[in-house]
XYZ file of C-alpha atoms in Angstrom:
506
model
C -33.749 52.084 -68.362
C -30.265 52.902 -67.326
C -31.446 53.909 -64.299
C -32.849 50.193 -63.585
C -30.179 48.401 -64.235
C -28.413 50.563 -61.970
C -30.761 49.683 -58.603
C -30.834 46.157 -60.021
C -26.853 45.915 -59.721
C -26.519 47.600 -56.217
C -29.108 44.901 -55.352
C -26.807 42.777 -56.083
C -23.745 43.766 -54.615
C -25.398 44.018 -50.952
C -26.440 39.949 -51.160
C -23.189 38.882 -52.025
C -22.136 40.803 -49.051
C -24.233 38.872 -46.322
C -22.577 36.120 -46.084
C -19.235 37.790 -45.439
C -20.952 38.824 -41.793
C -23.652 36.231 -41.301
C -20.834 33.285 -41.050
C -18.236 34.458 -39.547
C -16.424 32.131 -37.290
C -13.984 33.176 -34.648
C -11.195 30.541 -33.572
C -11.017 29.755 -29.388
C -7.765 31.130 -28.579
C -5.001 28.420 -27.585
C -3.527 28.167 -23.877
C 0.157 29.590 -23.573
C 1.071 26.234 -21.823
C -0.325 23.640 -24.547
C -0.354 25.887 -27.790
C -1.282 23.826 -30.710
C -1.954 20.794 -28.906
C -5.426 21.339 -30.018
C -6.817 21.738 -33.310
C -9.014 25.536 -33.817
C -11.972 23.436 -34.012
C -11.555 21.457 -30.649
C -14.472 22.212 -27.911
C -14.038 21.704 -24.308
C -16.829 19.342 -22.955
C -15.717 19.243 -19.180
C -18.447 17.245 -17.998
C -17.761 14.327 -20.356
C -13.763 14.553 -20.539
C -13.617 14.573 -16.716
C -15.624 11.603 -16.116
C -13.483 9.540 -19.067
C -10.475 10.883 -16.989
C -11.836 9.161 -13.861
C -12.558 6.278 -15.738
C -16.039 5.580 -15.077
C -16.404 4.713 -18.960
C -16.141 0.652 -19.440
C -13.117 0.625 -20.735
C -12.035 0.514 -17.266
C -9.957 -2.937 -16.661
C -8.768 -4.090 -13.576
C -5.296 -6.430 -13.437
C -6.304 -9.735 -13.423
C -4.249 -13.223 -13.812
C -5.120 -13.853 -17.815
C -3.196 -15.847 -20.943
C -3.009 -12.799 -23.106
C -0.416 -10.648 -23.955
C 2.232 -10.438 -21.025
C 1.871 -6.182 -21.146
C -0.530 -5.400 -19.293
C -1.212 -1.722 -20.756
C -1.763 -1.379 -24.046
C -3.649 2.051 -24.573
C -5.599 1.815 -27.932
C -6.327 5.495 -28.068
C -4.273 8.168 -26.507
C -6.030 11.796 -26.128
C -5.103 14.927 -27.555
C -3.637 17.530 -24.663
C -7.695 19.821 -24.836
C -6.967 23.726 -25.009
C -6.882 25.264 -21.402
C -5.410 22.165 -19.712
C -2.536 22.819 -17.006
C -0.095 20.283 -17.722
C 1.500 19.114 -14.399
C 4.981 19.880 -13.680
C 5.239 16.096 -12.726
C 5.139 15.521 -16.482
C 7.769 14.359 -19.496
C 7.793 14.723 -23.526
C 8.786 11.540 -25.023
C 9.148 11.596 -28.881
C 8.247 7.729 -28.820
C 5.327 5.589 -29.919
C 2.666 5.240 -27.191
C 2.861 1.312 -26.904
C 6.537 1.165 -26.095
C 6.168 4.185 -23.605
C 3.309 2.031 -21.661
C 5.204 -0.947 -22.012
C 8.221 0.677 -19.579
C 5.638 2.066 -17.574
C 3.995 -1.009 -16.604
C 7.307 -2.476 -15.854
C 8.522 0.405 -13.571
C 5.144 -0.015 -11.660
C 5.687 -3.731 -11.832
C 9.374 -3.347 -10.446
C 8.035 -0.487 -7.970
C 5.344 -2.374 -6.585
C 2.973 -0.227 -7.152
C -1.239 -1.420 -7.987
C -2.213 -0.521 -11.070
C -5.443 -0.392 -12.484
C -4.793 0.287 -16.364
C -7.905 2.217 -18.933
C -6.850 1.117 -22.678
C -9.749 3.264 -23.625
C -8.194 6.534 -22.920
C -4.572 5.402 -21.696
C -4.789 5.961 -18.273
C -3.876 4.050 -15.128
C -4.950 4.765 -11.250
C -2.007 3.957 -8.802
C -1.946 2.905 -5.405
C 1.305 2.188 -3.623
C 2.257 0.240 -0.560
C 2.061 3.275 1.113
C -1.793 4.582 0.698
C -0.671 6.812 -1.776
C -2.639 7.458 -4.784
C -1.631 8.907 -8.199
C -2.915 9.343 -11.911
C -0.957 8.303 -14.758
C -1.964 9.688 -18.017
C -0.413 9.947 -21.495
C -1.555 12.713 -24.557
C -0.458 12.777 -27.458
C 1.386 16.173 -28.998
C 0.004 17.261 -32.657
C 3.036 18.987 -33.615
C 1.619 21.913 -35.126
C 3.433 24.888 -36.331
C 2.017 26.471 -32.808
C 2.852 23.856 -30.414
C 4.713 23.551 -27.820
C 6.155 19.880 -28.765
C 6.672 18.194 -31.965
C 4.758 14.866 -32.486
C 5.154 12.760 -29.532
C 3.452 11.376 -25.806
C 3.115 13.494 -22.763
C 3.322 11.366 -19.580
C 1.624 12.914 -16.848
C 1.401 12.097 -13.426
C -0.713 13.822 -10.717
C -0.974 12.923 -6.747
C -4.685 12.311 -5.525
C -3.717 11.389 -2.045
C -1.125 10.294 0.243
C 2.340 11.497 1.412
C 3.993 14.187 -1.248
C 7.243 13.227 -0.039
C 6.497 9.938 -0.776
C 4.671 10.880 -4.056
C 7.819 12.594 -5.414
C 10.206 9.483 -4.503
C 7.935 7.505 -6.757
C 7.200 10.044 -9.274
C 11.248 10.577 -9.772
C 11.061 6.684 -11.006
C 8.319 6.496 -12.904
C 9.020 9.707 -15.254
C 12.808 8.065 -15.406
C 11.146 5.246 -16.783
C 9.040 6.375 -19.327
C 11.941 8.256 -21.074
C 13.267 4.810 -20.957
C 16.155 5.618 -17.891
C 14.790 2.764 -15.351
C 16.347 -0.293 -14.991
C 14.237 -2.612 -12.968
C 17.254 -4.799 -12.479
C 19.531 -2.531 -11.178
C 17.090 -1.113 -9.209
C 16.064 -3.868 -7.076
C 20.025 -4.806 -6.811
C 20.634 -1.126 -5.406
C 17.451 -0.582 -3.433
C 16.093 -4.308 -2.456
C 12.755 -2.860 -4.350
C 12.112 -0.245 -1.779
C 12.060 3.053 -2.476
C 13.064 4.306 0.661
C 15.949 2.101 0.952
C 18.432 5.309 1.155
C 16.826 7.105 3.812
C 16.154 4.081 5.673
C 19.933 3.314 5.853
C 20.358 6.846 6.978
C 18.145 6.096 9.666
C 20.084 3.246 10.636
C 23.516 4.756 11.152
C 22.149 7.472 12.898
C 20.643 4.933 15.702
C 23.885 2.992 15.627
C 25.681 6.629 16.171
C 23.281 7.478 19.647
C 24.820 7.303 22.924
C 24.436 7.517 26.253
C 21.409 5.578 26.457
C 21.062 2.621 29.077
C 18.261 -0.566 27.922
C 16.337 0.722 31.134
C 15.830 4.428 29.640
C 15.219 2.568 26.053
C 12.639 0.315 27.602
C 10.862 2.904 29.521
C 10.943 4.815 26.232
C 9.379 2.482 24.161
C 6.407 1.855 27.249
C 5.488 5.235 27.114
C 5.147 5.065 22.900
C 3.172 2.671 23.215
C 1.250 3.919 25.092
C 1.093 6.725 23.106
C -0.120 4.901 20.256
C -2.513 3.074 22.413
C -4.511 6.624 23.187
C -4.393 7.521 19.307
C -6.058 3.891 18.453
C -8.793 4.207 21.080
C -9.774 7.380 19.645
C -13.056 7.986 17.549
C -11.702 9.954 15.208
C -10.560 8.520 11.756
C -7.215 10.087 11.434
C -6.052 9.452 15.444
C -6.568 5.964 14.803
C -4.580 5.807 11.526
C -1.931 8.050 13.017
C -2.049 5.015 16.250
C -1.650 2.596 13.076
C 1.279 4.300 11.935
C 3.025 5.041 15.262
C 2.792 1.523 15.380
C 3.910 0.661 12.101
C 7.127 2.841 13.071
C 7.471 1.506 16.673
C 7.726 -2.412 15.491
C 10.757 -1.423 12.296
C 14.097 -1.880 13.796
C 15.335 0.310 11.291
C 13.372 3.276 12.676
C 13.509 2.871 16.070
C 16.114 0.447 17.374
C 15.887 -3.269 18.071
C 14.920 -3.074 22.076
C 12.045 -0.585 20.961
C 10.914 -3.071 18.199
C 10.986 -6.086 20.441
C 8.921 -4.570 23.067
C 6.362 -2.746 20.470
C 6.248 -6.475 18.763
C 5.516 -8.400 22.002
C 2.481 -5.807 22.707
C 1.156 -6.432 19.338
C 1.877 -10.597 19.538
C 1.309 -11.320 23.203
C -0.379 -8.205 24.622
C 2.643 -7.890 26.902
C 5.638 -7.125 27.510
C 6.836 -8.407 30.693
C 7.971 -11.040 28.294
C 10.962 -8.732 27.501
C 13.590 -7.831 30.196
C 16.633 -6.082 30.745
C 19.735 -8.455 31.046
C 20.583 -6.695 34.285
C 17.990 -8.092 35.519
C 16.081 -4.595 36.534
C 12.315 -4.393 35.279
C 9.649 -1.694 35.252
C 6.488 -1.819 36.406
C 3.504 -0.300 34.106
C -0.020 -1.591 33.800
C -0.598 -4.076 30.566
C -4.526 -3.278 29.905
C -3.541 -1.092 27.490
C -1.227 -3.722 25.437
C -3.994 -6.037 25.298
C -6.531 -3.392 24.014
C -4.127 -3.106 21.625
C -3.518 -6.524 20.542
C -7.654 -7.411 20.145
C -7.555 -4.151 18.069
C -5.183 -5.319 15.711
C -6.773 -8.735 15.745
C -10.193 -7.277 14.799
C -8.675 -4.564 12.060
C -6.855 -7.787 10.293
C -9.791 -10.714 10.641
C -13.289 -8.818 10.714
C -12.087 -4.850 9.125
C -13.187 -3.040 12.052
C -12.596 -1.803 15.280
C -14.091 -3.362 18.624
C -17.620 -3.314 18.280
C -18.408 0.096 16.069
C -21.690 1.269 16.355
C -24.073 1.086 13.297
C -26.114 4.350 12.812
C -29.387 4.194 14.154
C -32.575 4.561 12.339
C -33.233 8.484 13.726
C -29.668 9.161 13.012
C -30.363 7.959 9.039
C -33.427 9.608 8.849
C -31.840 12.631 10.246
C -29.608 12.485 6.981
C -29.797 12.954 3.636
C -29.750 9.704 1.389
C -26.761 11.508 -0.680
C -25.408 12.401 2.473
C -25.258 8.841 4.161
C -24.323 7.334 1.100
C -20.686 9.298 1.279
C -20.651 9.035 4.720
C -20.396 5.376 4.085
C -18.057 5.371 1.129
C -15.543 7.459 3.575
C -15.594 4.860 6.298
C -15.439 1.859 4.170
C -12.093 3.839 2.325
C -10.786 4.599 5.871
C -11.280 0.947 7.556
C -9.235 -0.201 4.450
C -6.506 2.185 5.233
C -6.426 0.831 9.100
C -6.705 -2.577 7.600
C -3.687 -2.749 5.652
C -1.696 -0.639 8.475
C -2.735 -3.370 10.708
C -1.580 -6.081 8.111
C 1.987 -4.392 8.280
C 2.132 -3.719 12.079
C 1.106 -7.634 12.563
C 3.907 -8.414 9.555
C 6.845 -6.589 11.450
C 6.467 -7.352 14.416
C 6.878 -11.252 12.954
C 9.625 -10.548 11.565
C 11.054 -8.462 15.022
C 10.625 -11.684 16.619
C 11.917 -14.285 14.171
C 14.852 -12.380 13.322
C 15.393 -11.323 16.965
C 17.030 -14.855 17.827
C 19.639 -14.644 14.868
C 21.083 -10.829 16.595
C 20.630 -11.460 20.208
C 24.721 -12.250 19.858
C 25.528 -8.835 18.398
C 24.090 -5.968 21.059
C 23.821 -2.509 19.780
C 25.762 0.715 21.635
C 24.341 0.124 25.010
C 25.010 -0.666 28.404
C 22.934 -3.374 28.233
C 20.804 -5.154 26.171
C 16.621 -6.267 26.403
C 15.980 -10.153 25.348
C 13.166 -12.056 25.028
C 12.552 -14.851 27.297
C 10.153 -17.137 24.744
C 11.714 -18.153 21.745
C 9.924 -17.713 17.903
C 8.108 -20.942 18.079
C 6.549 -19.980 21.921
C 5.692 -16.618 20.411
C 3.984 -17.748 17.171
C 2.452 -21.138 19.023
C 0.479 -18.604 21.858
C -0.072 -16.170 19.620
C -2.198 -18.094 17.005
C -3.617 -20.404 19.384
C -5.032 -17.046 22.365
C -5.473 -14.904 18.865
C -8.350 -17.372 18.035
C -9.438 -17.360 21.762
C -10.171 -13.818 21.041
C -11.570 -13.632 17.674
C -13.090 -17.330 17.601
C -11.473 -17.277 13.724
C -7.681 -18.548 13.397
C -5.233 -16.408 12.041
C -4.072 -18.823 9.161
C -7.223 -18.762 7.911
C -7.579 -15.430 7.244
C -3.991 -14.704 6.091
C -4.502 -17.268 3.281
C -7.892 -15.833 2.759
C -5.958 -12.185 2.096
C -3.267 -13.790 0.092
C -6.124 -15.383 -2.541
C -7.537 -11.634 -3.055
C -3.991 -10.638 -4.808
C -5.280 -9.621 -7.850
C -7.610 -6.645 -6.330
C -5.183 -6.300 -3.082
C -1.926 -6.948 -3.850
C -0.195 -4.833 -0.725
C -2.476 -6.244 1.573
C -1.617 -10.124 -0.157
C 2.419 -8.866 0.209
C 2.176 -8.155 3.879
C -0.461 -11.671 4.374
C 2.776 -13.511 2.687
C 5.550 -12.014 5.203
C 3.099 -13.348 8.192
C 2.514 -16.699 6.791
C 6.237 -17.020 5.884
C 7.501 -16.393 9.833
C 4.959 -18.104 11.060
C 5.262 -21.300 9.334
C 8.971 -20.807 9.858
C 8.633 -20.575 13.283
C 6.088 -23.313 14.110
C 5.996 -26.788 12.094
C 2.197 -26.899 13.324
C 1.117 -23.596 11.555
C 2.545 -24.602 8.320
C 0.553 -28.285 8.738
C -2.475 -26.549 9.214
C -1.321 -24.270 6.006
C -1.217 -26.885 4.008
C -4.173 -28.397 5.249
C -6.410 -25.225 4.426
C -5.029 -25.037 0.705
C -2.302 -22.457 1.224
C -0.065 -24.126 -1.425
C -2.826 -23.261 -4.450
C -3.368 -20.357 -3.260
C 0.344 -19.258 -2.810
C 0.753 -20.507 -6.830
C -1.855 -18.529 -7.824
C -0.729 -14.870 -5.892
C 2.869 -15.762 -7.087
C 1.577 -15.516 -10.692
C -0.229 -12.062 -9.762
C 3.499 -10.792 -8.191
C 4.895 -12.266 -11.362
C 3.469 -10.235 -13.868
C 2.596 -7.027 -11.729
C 4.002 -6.959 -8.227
C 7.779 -7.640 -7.376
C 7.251 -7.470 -3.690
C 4.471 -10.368 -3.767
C 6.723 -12.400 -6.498
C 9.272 -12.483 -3.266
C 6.943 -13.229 -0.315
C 5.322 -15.942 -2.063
C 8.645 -17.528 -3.135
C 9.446 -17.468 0.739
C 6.207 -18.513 1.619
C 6.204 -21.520 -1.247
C 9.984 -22.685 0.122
C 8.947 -23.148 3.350
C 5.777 -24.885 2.640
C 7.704 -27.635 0.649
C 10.812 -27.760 2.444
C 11.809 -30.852 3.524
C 12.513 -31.073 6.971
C 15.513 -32.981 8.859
C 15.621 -35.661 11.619
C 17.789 -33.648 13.877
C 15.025 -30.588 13.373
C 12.425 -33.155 14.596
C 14.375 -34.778 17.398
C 14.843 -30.862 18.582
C 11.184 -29.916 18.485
C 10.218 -32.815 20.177
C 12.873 -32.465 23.032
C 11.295 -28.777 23.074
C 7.664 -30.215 23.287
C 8.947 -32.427 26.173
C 10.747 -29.313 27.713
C 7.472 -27.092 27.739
C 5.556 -30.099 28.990
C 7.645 -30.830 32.007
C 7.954 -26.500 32.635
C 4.077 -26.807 32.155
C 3.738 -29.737 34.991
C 6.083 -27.714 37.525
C 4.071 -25.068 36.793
C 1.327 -26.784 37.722
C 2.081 -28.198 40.878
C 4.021 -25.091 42.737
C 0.568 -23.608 42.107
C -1.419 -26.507 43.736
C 1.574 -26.419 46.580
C 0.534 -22.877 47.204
C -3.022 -23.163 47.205
C-alpha cells in the first residue's frame, strides 16, 4: 500500500514539471544602439515595416491647397524605434510632444523651400529640394524603459536617398536645428535671402571680384569654349552627360559663379542661339561657328515645352520583346525620373539666363576688374520680343503658354512652378506684349492660386508669384508708353534700312 502511494506521488511530481520546459520563452536580445526602444515581445516584420516606411500604405497624402488646419503634418501615430534598427547619425532626441515637433518641421521645410510630401499614418515625410536632392524624414517615439537609451520622447531622423551630400548636410544642419526648436524662419530668410547656399555663394563672389589679369577677350573666348563644352555633354546619349551639360549650364548663366561677361554670353546662347550679339567694347570679336548655340537653344526649348530631347527614339517592338516586362517597366520608370531631372535643370538654365539679361542693363555702368568690358547690343525688350516670338517658330507652342501651364501644377511641382514664376516675371517686365498675352491666357488665376501653394508650403514660390502678380497689375505710365512706342518706331525705321541696303546690294 505504502509502496503505491509512493509511485502515485513521483507520478506526480514529473507532470508538474513539464510545463517548466515545454513553455519556455526566450526574450530577442535588444540592439546596443536602440536598447529598450522595443518592448521583449516586439517582432521584426521587415517586409511589412519597410513598405509602411516607403509609404505605399494610403495614408500617403500629398500637399494640396485645402481649408483645413494651416499645419500641414500632423502625424496621428508615431512608431516605436523596432529592435535592430541603425539609427542615423543625421538624427536628434527631442523630449517634446510629436505634434509640436512636426509643426516646426513643416515650417523649416516651408521656410527652406523644400517639397514635402507628409504620411500622418506613420509620421513620415519624403523631401525633395530645389536641388534634386531627396531625403526621408521620420520621427519614433522613445519608450523610456529602464534599458533605453532615451527617456520618453521623439527621435527625428533624417536619411539622404539621392542627390548632392554636400548639399544634403547644408539642409540637414537646418532641419535637425529646427526640430529642437533652434530655427527661426525669420531670421533666416533676413540672413540668407532663403537660400541655403547664400554663404558660399558670396564667397564665390569676392573671389571673382579678387581675379586679375584677365582681358574681356580671354573671358569671352573662355566662356565660347564652355559652352561648347556643355554643348558636347547635352548631345550625348547618355543620361548623366546630359544632366552634367544641364548643370554646366546652370553654372555658366549665374553671375555669381562665373562672372557677368561669362553669364551674358552663356545667356544669349540659351535666348538667341548666339552670341555675336555680345561684343567686346574694344571693338575686337572672335570668330567661332554658332551651330552648336542653336542646338543648344532648341534643346532647351524641347526639355522645357514637350520633356524631351530632339526627337528620342521609342523602343522598337524587337527591342521590347527582347526584354523582360519587369525589365522594361524600370527601364521606363528611370527615364521618365531622369527627363524630370533635365526638365527642371532646363527650367533654371532658361530662368537665369532671364534674369542675366534683364538685370544686365541696370550694371552695364559699373564694369568688373577688367580691361574691358562685353555688352550687349539688344536691349531686354529685343531679347525677350525675338526670343518668344523664333522660340515658337521652333517649337510651334509659345513659351507663355507653357510657363503658365508649369506655374498651375504648383501643388505637385513646386520648384519647377518657382523657376516658371522667375521667367514669367522678366519677361513680362521686359515686354508689355508678353504680359498682354499673360493676361489674356489666365495667368492672373493661376498666379493666385500657386501664390496660395508658396503661402502655406513654399517661400521661394510665395516670392516669385508676388513679383509675377505686381507686374501683371501694375499700372503703367504715359511717359513708359510714349518710350515704347518711340522704340517701336526706332526698330521699324532700323527694320526698313535694313531692308533696302539689302535690295541695294542685290
Amino acid at each position: 500500500m505504502d509502496r503505491d502511494r509512493s509511485v502515485k506521488k513521483n507520478e506526480e511530481n514529473v507532470k508538474a514539471d513539464e510545463p517548466s520546459w515545454r513553455f519556455a520563452q526566450i526574450n530577442p536580445p535588444l540592439a546596443a544602439s536602440v536598447a529598450g526602444e522595443a518592448e521583449s515581445s516586439d517582432i521584426i516584420d521587415k517586409a511589412s515595416f519597410f513598405a509602411k516606411a516607403e509609404g505605399k500604405t494610403s495614408g500617403l497624402i500629398e500637399e494640396e491647397v485645402t481649408d483645413e488646419d494651416a499645419n500641414p503634418w500632423s502625424p496621428k501615430e508615431v512608431r516605436t524605434v523596432p529592435a535592430f534598427y541603425p539609427l542615423e547619425k543625421s538624427s536628434r532626441f527631442i523630449e517634446d510632444d510629436h505634434l509640436a515637433v512636426a509643426s516646426r518641421l513643416s515650417e523649416c521645410l516651408r521656410a527652406l523651400s523644400v517639397h514635402a510630401t507628409y504620411n500622418d499614418e506613420i509620421a513620415t515625410a519624403s523631401l525633395v529640394t530645389g536641388e534634386n536632392v531627396e531625403m526621408h524624414l521620420s520621427l519614433w517615439k522613445t519608450s523610456g524603459a529602464p534599458t533605453s537609451r532615451y527617456p520618453v520622447g521623439i527621435v527625428v531622423e533624417l536619411q539622404r536617398r539621392k542627390g548632392d551630400s554636400i548639399v544634403f548636410h547644408r539642409y540637414n544642419r537646418y532641419i535637425l536645428d529646427a526640430a529642437m526648436g533652434e530655427f527661426d524662419s525669420c531670421e533666416f530668410q533676413s540672413s540668407t535671402g532663403g537660400d541655403v547656399a547664400n554663404m558660399y555663394t558670396k564667397k564665390a563672389e569676392r573671389m571673382l571680384k579678387m581675379k586679375t589679369g584677365k582681358t574681356a577677350a580671354t573671358e569671352e573666348e573662355n566662356a565660347i569654349i564652355a559652352v561648347e563644352i556643355a554643348h558636347g555633354l547635352l548631345m550625348k546619349d547618355r543620361m548623366d552627360a546630359r544632366q552634367l551639360g544641364l548643370e554646366s549650364l546652370c553654372l555658366l548663366t549665374d553671375p555669381t559663379k562665373t562672372g557677368n561677361t561669362t553669364a551674358l554670353i552663356a545667356s544669349h546662347v540659351v535666348l538667341l542661339g548666339t552670341a555675336q550679339d555680345v561684343t567686346i567694347s574694344s571693338g575686337e570679336g572672335v570668330i567661332f561657328d554658332e551651330s552648336p548655340f542653336q542646338e543648344i537653344r532648341e534643346t532647351i526649348l524641347s526639355l522645357v515645352q514637350f520633356n524631351k530631347i530632339g526627337e528620342d527614339a521609342e523602343l522598337s517592338d524587337d527591342e521590347r520583346g527582347s526584354m523582360e516586362e519587369d525589365e522594361f517597366e524600370s527601364q521606363q520608370i528611370q527615364e521618365r525620373e531622369h527627363l524630370s531631372i533635365l526638365h527642371n535643370l532646363a527650367l533654371a538654365v532658361m530662368a537665369n539666363a532671364l534674369q542675366v539679361v534683364e538685370k544686365n542693363e541696370s550694371t552695364d555702368n559699373e564694369p568688373e576688374r577688367t580691361e574691358t568690358n562685353s555688352k550687349a547690343r539688344l536691349d531686354c525688350k529685343e531679347i525677350a520680343t525675338t526670343f518668344m516670338s523664333e522660340g515658337k517658330e521652333i517649337t510651334n507652342k509659345e513659351i507663355l503658354s507653357t510657363l503658365i501651364s508649369e506655374l498651375g501644377k504648383a501643388a505637385k511641382t513646386p520648384h519647377n512652378a518657382t523657376l516658371s514664376a522667375k521667367c514669367l516675371s522678366s519677361l513680362m517686365g521686359a515686354s508689355e506684349d508678353a504680359r498682354k498675352r499673360a493676361k489674356e491666357l489666365g495667368a492672373k488665376n493661376v498666379v493666385a492660386t500657386a501664390l496660395d501653394v508658396g503661402v502655406r508650403t513654399h517661400a521661394k514660390l510665395e516670392t516669385e508669384c508676388k513679383k509675377v502678380f505686381k507686374v501683371l497689375t501694375r499700372v503703367r505710365t504715359q511717359e513708359e508708353e510714349q518710350q515704347d512706342a518711340q522704340q517701336d518706331a526706332q526698330q521699324d525705321e532700323q527694320q526698313d534700312e535694313q531692308q533696302d541696303n539689302e535690295e541695294e546690294n542685290n
